[in-house]
Amino acid sequence: MFPGLDKEAGQQKAYAALSDDVLFDKQWVRVEVPPEDLPGYKSPRVVCARCGEGINFKREVLVHGRTLCRSCAGETYYQPL
């Protein structure tokens, strides 16, 4: 569209010149957002039976009938070096 310009400058000029109707498609959609993904959501809090740490957002793990945090259940997201 703008052969004398580098790619980035040409794109910027094209975006400025083109209408929103050309650049974007519009449609109505439904998005279901669970309550725990909403800002300020307070979920029920349970306590780890092993370490006593509070566990939010239903992240507890049941092991042999005991409610554990992921760390105590052996589901850590890190590996000790």
PDB file of C-alpha atoms in Angstrom:
ATOM      1  CA  MET A   1       0.000   0.000   0.000  1.00  0.00           C
ATOM      2  CA  PHE A   2       2.931   2.338   0.772  1.00  0.00           C
ATOM      3  CA  PRO A   3       5.906   0.973  -1.213  1.00  0.00           C
ATOM      4  CA  GLY A   4       8.361   3.719  -0.209  1.00  0.00           C
ATOM      5  CA  LEU A   5       8.094   2.908   3.524  1.00  0.00           C
ATOM      6  CA  ASP A   6       9.538   0.079   5.571  1.00  0.00           C
ATOM      7  CA  LYS A   7       7.123  -2.616   6.721  1.00  0.00           C
ATOM      8  CA  GLU A   8       6.348  -1.131  10.154  1.00  0.00           C
ATOM      9  CA  ALA A   9       5.841   2.415   8.899  1.00  0.00           C
ATOM     10  CA  GLY A  10       3.657   1.108   6.054  1.00  0.00           C
ATOM     11  CA  GLN A  11       1.490  -0.827   8.496  1.00  0.00           C
ATOM     12  CA  GLN A  12       1.079   2.224  10.728  1.00  0.00           C
ATOM     13  CA  LYS A  13      -0.014   4.364   7.763  1.00  0.00           C
ATOM     14  CA  ALA A  14      -2.406   1.654   6.556  1.00  0.00           C
ATOM     15  CA  TYR A  15      -3.988   1.255   9.993  1.00  0.00           C
ATOM     16  CA  ALA A  16      -4.494   5.026  10.184  1.00  0.00           C
ATOM     17  CA  ALA A  17      -5.998   5.153   6.671  1.00  0.00           C
ATOM     18  CA  LEU A  18      -8.344   2.145   6.891  1.00  0.00           C
ATOM     19  CA  SER A  19     -11.732   2.315   8.592  1.00  0.00           C
ATOM     20  CA  ASP A  20     -12.632   0.160  11.580  1.00  0.00           C
ATOM     21  CA  ASP A  21     -15.119  -1.752   9.393  1.00  0.00           C
ATOM     22  CA  VAL A  22     -12.259  -2.866   7.147  1.00  0.00           C
ATOM     23  CA  LEU A  23      -9.862  -3.659   9.999  1.00  0.00           C
ATOM     24  CA  PHE A  24     -12.207  -5.484  12.376  1.00  0.00           C
ATOM     25  CA  ASP A  25     -15.036  -8.003  12.333  1.00  0.00           C
ATOM     26  CA  LYS A  26     -17.781  -7.417  14.889  1.00  0.00           C
ATOM     27  CA  GLN A  27     -20.148  -9.954  16.368  1.00  0.00           C
ATOM     28  CA  TRP A  28     -22.117 -10.442  19.569  1.00  0.00           C
ATOM     29  CA  VAL A  29     -20.697 -13.122  21.847  1.00  0.00           C
ATOM     30  CA  ARG A  30     -21.406 -14.589  25.257  1.00  0.00           C
ATOM     31  CA  VAL A  31     -18.529 -15.049  27.683  1.00  0.00           C
ATOM     32  CA  GLU A  32     -19.165 -17.001  30.857  1.00  0.00           C
ATOM     33  CA  VAL A  33     -16.834 -15.841  33.602  1.00  0.00           C
ATOM     34  CA  PRO A  34     -16.785 -17.965  36.748  1.00  0.00           C
ATOM     35  CA  PRO A  35     -17.086 -15.999  40.014  1.00  0.00           C
ATOM     36  CA  GLU A  36     -13.513 -16.834  41.034  1.00  0.00           C
ATOM     37  CA  ASP A  37     -12.214 -14.965  37.963  1.00  0.00           C
ATOM     38  CA  LEU A  38     -14.000 -11.737  38.906  1.00  0.00           C
ATOM     39  CA  PRO A  39     -12.034  -8.992  40.674  1.00  0.00           C
ATOM     40  CA  GLY A  40     -12.482  -8.944  44.418  1.00  0.00           C
ATOM     41  CA  TYR A  41     -14.015 -12.421  44.578  1.00  0.00           C
ATOM     42  CA  LYS A  42     -13.783 -13.969  48.028  1.00  0.00           C
ATOM     43  CA  SER A  43     -13.875 -17.734  47.849  1.00  0.00           C
ATOM     44  CA  PRO A  44     -14.376 -20.137  50.697  1.00  0.00           C
ATOM     45  CA  ARG A  45     -11.050 -20.653  52.447  1.00  0.00           C
ATOM     46  CA  VAL A  46      -9.999 -24.004  53.855  1.00  0.00           C
ATOM     47  CA  VAL A  47      -6.970 -24.893  55.945  1.00  0.00           C
ATOM     48  CA  CYS A  48      -4.334 -27.477  55.040  1.00  0.00           C
ATOM     49  CA  ALA A  49      -4.505 -30.334  57.538  1.00  0.00           C
ATOM     50  CA  ARG A  50      -0.728 -30.718  57.459  1.00  0.00           C
ATOM     51  CA  CYS A  51       0.854 -27.234  57.460  1.00  0.00           C
ATOM     52  CA  GLY A  52      -2.078 -25.029  58.464  1.00  0.00           C
ATOM     53  CA  GLU A  53      -1.769 -22.783  55.397  1.00  0.00           C
ATOM     54  CA  GLY A  54      -4.995 -21.214  54.109  1.00  0.00           C
ATOM     55  CA  ILE A  55      -6.084 -22.479  50.687  1.00  0.00           C
ATOM     56  CA  ASN A  56      -8.203 -20.281  48.390  1.00  0.00           C
ATOM     57  CA  PHE A  57     -10.170 -20.837  45.188  1.00  0.00           C
ATOM     58  CA  LYS A  58     -10.809 -24.569  45.585  1.00  0.00           C
ATOM     59  CA  ARG A  59      -7.129 -25.400  45.101  1.00  0.00           C
ATOM     60  CA  GLU A  60      -7.100 -27.930  47.898  1.00  0.00           C
ATOM     61  CA  VAL A  61      -6.239 -31.562  47.231  1.00  0.00           C
ATOM     62  CA  LEU A  62      -7.887 -34.460  49.034  1.00  0.00           C
ATOM     63  CA  VAL A  63      -5.400 -37.183  49.978  1.00  0.00           C
ATOM     64  CA  HIS A  64      -6.687 -40.149  51.994  1.00  0.00           C
ATOM     65  CA  GLY A  65      -9.568 -38.021  53.263  1.00  0.00           C
ATOM     66  CA  ARG A  66      -7.317 -35.140  54.376  1.00  0.00           C
ATOM     67  CA  THR A  67      -7.504 -31.653  52.890  1.00  0.00           C
ATOM     68  CA  LEU A  68      -4.004 -30.594  51.855  1.00  0.00           C
ATOM     69  CA  CYS A  69      -2.485 -27.642  50.027  1.00  0.00           C
ATOM     70  CA  ARG A  70      -0.796 -28.502  46.746  1.00  0.00           C
ATOM     71  CA  SER A  71       2.653 -28.267  48.291  1.00  0.00           C
ATOM     72  CA  CYS A  72       1.865 -30.752  51.077  1.00  0.00           C
ATOM     73  CA  ALA A  73       0.180 -33.024  48.531  1.00  0.00           C
ATOM     74  CA  GLY A  74       3.442 -33.105  46.544  1.00  0.00           C
ATOM     75  CA  GLU A  75       2.090 -30.966  43.694  1.00  0.00           C
ATOM     76  CA  THR A  76       4.588 -28.114  43.825  1.00  0.00           C
ATOM     77  CA  TYR A  77       5.108 -25.901  40.789  1.00  0.00           C
ATOM     78  CA  TYR A  78       8.862 -25.703  41.462  1.00  0.00           C
ATOM     79  CA  GLN A  79      11.769 -28.123  41.795  1.00  0.00           C
ATOM     80  CA  PRO A  80      14.407 -27.633  44.497  1.00  0.00           C
ATOM     81  CA  LEU A  81      17.930 -27.318  43.050  1.00  0.00           C
TER      82      LEU A  81
END
